[in-house]
mmCIF file of C-alpha atoms and ligand atoms in Angstrom:
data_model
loop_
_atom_site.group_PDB
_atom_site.id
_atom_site.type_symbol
_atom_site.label_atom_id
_atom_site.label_comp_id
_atom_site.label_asym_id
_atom_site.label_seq_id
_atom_site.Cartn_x
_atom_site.Cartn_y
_atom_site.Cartn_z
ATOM 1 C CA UNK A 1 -9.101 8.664 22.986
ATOM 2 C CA UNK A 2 -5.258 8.670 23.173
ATOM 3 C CA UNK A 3 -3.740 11.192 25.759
ATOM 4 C CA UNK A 4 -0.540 12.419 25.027
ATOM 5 C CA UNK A 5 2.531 10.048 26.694
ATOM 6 C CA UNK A 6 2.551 11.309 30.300
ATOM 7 C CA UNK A 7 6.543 9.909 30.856
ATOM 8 C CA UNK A 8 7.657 10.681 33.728
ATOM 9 C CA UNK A 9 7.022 13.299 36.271
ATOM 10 C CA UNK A 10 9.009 16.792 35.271
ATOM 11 C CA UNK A 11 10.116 17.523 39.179
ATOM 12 C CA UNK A 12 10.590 15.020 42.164
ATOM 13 C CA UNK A 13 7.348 15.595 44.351
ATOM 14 C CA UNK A 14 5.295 16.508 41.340
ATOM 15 C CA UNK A 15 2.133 14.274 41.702
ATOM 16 C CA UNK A 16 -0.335 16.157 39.647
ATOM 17 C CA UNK A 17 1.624 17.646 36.903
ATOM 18 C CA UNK A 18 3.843 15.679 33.810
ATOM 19 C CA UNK A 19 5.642 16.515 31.077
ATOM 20 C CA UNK A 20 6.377 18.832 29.171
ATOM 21 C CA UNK A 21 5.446 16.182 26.004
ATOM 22 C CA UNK A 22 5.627 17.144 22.619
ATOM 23 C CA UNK A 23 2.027 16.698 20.921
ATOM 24 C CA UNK A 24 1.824 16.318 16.895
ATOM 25 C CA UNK A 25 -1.676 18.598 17.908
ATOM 26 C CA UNK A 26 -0.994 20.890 20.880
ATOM 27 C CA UNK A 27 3.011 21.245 20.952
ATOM 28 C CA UNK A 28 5.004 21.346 23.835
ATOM 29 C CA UNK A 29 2.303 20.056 26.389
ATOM 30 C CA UNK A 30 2.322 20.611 29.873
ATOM 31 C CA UNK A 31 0.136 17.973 31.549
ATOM 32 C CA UNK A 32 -2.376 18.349 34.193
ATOM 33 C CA UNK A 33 -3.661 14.907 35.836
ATOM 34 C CA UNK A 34 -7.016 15.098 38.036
ATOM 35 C CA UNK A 35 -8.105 12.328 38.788
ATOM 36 C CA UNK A 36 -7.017 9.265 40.008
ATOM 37 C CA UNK A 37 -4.881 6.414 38.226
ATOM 38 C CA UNK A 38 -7.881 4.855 35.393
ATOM 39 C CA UNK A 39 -10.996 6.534 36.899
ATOM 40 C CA UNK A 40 -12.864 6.777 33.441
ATOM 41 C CA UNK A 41 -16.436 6.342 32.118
ATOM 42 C CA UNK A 42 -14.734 4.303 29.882
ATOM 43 C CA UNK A 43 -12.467 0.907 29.893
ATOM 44 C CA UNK A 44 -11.320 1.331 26.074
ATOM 45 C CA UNK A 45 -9.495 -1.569 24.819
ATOM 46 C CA UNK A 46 -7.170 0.706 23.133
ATOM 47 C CA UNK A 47 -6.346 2.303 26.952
ATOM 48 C CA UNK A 48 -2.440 3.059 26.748
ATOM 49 C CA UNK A 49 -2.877 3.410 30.978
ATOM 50 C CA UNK A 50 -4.388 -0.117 31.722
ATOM 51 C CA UNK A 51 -7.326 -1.350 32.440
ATOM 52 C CA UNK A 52 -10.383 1.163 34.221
ATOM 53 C CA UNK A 53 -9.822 0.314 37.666
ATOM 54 C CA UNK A 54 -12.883 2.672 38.941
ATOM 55 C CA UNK A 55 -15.688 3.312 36.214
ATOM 56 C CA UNK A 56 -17.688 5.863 37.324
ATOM 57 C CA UNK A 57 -19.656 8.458 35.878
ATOM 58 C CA UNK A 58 -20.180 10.530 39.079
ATOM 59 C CA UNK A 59 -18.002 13.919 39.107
ATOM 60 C CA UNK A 60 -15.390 14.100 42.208
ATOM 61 C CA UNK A 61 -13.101 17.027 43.420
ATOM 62 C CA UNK A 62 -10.264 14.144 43.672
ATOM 63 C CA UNK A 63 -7.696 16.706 44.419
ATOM 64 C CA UNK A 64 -7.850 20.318 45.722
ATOM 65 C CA UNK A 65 -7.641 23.105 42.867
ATOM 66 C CA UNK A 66 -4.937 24.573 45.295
ATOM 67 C CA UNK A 67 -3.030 21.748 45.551
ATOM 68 C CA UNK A 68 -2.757 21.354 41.842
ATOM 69 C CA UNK A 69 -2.384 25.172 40.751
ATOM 70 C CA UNK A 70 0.467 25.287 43.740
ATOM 71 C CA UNK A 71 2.076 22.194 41.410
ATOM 72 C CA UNK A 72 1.560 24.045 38.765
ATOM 73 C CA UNK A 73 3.172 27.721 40.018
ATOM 74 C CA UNK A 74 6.201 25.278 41.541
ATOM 75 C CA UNK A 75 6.639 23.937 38.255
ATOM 76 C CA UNK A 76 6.777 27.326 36.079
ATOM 77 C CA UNK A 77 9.157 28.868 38.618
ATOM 78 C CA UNK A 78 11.766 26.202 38.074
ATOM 79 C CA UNK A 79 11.208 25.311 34.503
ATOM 80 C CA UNK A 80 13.974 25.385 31.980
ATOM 81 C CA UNK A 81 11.663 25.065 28.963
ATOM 82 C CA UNK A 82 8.411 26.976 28.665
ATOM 83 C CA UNK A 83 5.650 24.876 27.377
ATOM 84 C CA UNK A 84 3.019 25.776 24.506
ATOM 85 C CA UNK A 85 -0.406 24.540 26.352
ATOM 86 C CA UNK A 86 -1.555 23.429 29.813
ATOM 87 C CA UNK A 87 -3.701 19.999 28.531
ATOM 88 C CA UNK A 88 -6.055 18.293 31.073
ATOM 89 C CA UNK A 89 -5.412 14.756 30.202
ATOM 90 C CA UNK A 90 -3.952 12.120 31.459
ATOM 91 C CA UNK A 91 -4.602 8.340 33.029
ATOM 92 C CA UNK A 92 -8.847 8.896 33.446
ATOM 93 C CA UNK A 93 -11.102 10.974 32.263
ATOM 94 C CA UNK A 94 -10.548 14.619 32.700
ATOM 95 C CA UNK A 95 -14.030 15.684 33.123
ATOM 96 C CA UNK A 96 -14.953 13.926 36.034
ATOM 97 C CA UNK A 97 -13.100 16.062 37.772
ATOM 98 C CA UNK A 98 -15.865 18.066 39.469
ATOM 99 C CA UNK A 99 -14.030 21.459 40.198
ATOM 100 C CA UNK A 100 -12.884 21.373 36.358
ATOM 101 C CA UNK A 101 -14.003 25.053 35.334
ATOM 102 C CA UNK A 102 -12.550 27.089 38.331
ATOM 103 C CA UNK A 103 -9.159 24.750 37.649
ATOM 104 C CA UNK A 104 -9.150 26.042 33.272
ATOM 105 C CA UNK A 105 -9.777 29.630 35.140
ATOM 106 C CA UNK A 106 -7.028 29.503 37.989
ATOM 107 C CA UNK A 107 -4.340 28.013 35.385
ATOM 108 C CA UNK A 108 -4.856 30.161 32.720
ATOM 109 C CA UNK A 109 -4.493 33.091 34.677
ATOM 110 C CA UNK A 110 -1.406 31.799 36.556
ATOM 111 C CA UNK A 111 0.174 30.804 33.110
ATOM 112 C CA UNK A 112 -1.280 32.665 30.229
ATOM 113 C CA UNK A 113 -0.799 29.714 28.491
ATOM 114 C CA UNK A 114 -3.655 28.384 26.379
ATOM 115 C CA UNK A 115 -5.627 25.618 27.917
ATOM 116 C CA UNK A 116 -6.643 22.601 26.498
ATOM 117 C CA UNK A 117 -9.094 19.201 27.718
ATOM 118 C CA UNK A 118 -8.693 15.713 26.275
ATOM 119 C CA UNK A 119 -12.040 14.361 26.929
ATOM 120 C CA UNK A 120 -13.858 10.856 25.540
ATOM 121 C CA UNK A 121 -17.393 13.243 25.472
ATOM 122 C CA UNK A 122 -18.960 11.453 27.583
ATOM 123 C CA UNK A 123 -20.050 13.642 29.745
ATOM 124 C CA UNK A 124 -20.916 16.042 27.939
ATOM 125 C CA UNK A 125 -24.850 15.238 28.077
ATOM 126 C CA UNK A 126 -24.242 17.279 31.703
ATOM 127 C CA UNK A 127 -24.865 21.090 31.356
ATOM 128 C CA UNK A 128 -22.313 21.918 33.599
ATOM 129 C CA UNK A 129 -19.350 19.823 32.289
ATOM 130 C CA UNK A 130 -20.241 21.535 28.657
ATOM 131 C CA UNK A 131 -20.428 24.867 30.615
ATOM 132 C CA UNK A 132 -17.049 24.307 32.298
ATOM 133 C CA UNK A 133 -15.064 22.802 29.162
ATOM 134 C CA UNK A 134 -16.036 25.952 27.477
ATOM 135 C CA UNK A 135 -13.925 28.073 29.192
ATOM 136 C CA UNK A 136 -10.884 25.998 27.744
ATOM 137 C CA UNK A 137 -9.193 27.404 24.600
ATOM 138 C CA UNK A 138 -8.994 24.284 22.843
ATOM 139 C CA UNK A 139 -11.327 21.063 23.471
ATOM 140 C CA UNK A 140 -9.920 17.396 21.711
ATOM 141 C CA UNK A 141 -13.215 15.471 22.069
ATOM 142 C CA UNK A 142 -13.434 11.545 20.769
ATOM 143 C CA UNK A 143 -15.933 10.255 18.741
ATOM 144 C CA UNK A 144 -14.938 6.305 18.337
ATOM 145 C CA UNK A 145 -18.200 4.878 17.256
ATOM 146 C CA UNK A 146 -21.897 6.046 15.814
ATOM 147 C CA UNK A 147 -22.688 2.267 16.311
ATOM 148 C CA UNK A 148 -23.919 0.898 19.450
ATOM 149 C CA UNK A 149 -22.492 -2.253 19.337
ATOM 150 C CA UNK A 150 -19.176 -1.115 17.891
ATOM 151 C CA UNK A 151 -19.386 1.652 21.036
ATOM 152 C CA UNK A 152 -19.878 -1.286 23.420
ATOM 153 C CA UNK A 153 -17.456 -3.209 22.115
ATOM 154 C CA UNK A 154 -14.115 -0.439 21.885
ATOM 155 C CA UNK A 155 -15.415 1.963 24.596
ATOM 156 C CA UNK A 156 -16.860 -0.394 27.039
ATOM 157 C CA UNK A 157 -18.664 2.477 28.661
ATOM 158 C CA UNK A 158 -20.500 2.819 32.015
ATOM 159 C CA UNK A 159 -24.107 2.081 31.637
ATOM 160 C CA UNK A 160 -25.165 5.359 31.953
ATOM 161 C CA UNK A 161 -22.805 6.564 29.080
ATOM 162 C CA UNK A 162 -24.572 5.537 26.375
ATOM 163 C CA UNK A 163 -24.004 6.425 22.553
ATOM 164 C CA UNK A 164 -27.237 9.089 22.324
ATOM 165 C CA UNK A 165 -25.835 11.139 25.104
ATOM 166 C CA UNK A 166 -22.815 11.082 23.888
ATOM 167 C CA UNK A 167 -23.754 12.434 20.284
ATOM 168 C CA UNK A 168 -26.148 14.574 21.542
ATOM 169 C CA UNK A 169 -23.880 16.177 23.975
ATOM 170 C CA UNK A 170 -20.938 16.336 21.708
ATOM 171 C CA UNK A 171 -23.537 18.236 18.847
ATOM 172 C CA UNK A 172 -24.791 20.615 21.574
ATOM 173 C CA UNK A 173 -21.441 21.537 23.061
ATOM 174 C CA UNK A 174 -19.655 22.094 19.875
ATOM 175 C CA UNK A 175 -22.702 24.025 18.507
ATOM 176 C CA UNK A 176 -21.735 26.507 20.645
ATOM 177 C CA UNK A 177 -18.305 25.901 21.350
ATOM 178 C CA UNK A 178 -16.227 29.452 20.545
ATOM 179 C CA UNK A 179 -12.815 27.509 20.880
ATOM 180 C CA UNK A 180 -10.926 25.295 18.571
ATOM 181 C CA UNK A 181 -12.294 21.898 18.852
ATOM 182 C CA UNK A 182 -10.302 19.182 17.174
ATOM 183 C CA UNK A 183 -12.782 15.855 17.405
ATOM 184 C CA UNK A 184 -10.494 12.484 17.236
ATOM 185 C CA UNK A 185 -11.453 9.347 15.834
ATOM 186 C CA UNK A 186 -9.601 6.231 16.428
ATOM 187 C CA UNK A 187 -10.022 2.839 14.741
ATOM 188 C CA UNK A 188 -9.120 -0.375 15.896
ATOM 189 C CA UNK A 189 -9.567 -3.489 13.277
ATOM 190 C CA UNK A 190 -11.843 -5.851 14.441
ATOM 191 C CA UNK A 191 -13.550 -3.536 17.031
ATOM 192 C CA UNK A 192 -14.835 -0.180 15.265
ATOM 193 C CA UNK A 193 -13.598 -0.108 11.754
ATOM 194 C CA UNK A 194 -16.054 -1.654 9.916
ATOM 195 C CA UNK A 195 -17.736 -0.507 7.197
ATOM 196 C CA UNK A 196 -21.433 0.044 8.941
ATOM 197 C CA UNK A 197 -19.546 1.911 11.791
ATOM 198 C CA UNK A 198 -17.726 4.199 9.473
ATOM 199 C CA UNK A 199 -20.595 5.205 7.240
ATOM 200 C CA UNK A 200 -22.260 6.452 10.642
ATOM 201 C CA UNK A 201 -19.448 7.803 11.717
ATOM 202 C CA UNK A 202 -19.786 10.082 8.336
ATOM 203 C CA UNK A 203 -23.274 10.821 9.155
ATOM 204 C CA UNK A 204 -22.527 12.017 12.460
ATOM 205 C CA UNK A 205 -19.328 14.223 12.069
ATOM 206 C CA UNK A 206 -21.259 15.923 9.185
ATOM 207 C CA UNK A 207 -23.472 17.076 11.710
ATOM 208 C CA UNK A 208 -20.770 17.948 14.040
ATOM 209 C CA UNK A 209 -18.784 21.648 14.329
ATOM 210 C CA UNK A 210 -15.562 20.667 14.461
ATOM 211 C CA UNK A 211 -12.463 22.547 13.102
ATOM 212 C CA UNK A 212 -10.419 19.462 12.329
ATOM 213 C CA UNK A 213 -11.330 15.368 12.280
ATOM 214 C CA UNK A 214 -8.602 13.563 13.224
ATOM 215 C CA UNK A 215 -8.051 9.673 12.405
ATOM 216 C CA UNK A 216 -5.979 7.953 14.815
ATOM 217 C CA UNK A 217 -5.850 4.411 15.380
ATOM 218 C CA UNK A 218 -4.227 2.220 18.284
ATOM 219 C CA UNK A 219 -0.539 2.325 17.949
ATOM 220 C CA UNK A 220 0.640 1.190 21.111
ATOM 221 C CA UNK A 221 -0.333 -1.950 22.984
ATOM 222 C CA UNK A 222 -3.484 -1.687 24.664
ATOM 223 C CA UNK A 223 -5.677 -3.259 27.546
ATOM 224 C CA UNK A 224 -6.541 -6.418 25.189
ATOM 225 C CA UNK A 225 -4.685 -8.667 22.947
ATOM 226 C CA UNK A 226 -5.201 -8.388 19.312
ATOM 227 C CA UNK A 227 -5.417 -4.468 18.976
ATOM 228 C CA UNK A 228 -3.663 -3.599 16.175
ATOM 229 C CA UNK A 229 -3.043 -0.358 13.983
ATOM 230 C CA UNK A 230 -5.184 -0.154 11.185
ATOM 231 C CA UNK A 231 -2.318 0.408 8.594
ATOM 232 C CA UNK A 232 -1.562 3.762 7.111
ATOM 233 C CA UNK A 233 -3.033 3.000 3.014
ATOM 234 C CA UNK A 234 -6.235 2.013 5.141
ATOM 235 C CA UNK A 235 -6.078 5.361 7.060
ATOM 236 C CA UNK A 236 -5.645 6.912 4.135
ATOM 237 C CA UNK A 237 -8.374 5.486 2.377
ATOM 238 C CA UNK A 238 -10.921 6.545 5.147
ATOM 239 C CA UNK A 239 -9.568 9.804 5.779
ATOM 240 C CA UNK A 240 -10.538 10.726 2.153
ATOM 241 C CA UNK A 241 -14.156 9.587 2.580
ATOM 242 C CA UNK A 242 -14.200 11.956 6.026
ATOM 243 C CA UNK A 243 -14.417 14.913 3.878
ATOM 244 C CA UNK A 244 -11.718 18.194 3.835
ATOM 245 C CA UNK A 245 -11.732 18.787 7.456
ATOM 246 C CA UNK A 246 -10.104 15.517 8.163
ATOM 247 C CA UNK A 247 -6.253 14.660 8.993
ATOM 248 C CA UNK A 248 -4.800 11.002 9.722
ATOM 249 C CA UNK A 249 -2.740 12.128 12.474
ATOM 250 C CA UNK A 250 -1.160 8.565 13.865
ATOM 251 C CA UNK A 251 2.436 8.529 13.349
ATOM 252 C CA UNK A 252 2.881 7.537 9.202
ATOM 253 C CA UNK A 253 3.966 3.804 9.303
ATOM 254 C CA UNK A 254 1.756 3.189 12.383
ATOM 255 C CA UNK A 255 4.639 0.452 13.636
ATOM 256 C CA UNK A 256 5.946 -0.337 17.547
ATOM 257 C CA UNK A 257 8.940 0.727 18.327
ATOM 258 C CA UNK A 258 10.506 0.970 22.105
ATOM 259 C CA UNK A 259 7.722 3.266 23.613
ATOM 260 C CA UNK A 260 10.283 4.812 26.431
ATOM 261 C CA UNK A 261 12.931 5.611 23.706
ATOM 262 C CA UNK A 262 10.881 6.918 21.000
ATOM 263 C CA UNK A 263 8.705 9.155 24.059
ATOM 264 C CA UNK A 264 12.203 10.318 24.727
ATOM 265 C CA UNK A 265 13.507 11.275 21.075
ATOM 266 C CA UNK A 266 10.380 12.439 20.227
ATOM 267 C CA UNK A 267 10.523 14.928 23.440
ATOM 268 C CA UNK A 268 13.885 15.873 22.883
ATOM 269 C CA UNK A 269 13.524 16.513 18.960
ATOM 270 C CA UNK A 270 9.874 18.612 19.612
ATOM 271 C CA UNK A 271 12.138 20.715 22.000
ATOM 272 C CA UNK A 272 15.208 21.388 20.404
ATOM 273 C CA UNK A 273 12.849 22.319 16.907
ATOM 274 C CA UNK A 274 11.714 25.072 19.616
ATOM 275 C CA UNK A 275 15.315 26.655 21.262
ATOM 276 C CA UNK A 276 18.916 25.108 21.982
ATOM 277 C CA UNK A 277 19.095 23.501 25.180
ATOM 278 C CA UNK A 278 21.721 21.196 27.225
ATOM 279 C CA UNK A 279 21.828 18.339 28.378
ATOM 280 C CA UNK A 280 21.213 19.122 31.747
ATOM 281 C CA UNK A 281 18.054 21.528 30.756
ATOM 282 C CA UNK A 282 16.399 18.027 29.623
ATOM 283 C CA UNK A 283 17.245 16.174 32.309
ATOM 284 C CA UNK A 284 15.214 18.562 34.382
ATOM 285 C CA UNK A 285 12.519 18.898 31.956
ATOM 286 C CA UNK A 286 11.867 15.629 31.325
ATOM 287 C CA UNK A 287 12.539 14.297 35.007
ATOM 288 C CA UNK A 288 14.597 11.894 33.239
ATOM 289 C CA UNK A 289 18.222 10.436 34.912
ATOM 290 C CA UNK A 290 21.819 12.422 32.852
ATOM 291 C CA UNK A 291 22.947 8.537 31.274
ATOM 292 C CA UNK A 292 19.074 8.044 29.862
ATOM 293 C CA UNK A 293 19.174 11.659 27.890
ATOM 294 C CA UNK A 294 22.896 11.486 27.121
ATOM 295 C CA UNK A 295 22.394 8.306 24.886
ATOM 296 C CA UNK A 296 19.507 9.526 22.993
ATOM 297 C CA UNK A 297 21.387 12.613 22.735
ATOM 298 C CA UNK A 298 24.562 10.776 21.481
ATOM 299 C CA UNK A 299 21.958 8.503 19.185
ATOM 300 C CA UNK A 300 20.690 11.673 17.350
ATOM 301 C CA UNK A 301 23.760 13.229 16.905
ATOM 302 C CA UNK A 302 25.022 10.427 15.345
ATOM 303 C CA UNK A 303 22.217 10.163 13.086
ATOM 304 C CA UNK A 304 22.621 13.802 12.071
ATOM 305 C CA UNK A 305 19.116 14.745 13.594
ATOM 306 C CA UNK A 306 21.233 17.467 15.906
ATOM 307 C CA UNK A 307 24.117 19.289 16.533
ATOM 308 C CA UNK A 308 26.230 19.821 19.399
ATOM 309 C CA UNK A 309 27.836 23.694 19.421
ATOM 310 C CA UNK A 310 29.923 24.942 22.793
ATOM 311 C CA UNK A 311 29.087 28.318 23.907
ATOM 312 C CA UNK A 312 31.651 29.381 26.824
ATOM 313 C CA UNK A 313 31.114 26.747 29.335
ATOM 314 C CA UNK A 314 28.110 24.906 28.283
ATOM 315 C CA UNK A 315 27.476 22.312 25.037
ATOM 316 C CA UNK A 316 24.273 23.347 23.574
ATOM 317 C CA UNK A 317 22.200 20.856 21.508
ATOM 318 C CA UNK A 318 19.886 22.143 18.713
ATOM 319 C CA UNK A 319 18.031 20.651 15.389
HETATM 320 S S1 SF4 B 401 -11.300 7.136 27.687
HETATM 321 FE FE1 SF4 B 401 -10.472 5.180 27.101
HETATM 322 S S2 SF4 B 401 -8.374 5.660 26.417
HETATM 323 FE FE2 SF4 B 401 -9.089 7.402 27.607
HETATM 324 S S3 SF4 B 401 -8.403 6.974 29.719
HETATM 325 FE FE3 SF4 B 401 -10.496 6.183 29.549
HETATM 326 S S4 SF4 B 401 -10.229 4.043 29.030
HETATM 327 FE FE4 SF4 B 401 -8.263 5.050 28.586
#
């Protein structure tokens, strides 16, 4: 699954919380990271975060709920930008996190922000992480493979996470699921993008009650040489044999550029489409240092992607 890009942290002494990130599927998106550094069921070798470090299925409270929601109500009370969505996401996998449900309760009434989980599904075969994910207001499961082999081969799952509890829990949770679930799919050539693979995949997400399909494929550097975007005519091509409900939602020309720089525009355009803001403003948003924002500031002024108007005292930039 691809989490959005965590950057840096938005406040010195902020361990828990990052962002806010702009998401081409949430927004502005407040990150909430519970577990630690790549603790996943998974070791994908797509992983943006590194290699799985701890592979685990067994659920942990790895932080205190009170420790994070204190973050959290730190974080509002200084903000300069208000985010869209609180997203669970981050460097592991979300619903390990054993205290998960009483966290989606305790933020969403501190915020009244929707609430959303990033989650590879693989859980989701256990009653109570389906019963805790649905209190969120909007679930992104994955769905990589309806293979086995091609699920051993991108995923690399623990042993106990195996491809008919996945499917099975994914069909039972969304079945019943009253928020908006947006499943993602993401190819990798050579690993999961094969023709057998994809006709199951059809099979399976026919089955499956999801409001949107979205086709993603690997578009940064991941754990293992030799993944590589699928390209976006290919995307294309496969998105229209997903059926209606299906969106290619990597970035159009699927090609590398400086991932620090582009995380930064990005940020910084997602925002100012939103409300005028200075300089300063994104500093402290972003946690990132005056010189960093001022030149991609100065870059997209230059290029004409924003302006820079002076209201009394302050220089205000907007799209
Ligand atoms: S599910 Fe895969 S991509 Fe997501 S954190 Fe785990 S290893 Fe990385």
């Amino acid at each position: 699954m691809t989490r959005p890009a965590s950057g840096e942290d938005a406040r010195s002494g902020m361990k828990r919380i990052f962002g806010p990130v702009p998401s081409r599927r949430l927004g502005l998106s407040l990150g909430v990271d519970v577990v630690p550094h790549k603790t996943c069921t998974f070791d994908c070798v797509y992983c943006e975060c590194g290699a799985t470090t701890k592979k685990t299925c067994a659920r942990e409270t790895f932080f205190a709920p009170d420790e994070i929601l204190g973050e959290l109500d730190r974080w509002l009370s200084s903000a300069a930008v208000k985010p869209d969505v609180v997203t669970l996401s981050g460097s592991g996998e979300p619903t390990l996190y054993a205290r998960m449900g009483e966290l989606i309760d305790g933020a969403k009434r501190l915020t009244g922000l929707p609430f959303a989980v990033i989650t590879n599904s693989s859980l989701l075969w256990m009653n109570e992480v389906r019963e805790e994910l649905s209190r969120a207001d909007i679930v992104v499961p994955s769905l990589d493979a309806a293979v086995r082999e091609d699920y051993l081969r991108v995923n690399r799952p623990h042993a106990e996470c195996t491809l008919e509890r996945l499917v099975g829990g994914l069909e039972t949770f969304l079945a019943s699921y009253r928020g908006t679930a947006l499943l993602e799919v993401l190819l990798v050539g050579g690993y999961n993008a094969g023709e057998a693979n994809l006709e199951a995949l059809r099979g399976t997400i026919g089955r499956l009650r999801a409001d949107r399909i979205q086709l993603n494929t690997a578009v940064r550097p991941g754990t293992e040489p030799g993944v590589e975007p699928l390209d976006g005519e290919t995307l294309e091509r496969i998105r229209r044999t997903f059926g209606p409900r299906c969106d290619v939602i990597a970035p159009a020309a699927t090609r590398r550029r400086s991932r620090e720089g582009t995380v930064l525009e990005e940020t910084i355009l997602a925002l100012l489409s939103r409300r005028p803001c200075t300089a300063a403003d994104m500093c402290a948003a972003f946690g990132a240092p005056p010189p960093v924002v001022d030149e991609v500031l100065k870059k997209l002024v230059t290029e004409s992607k924003i302006k820079a108007e002076r209201r009394g005292d302050s220089l205000y930039y907007r799209r």
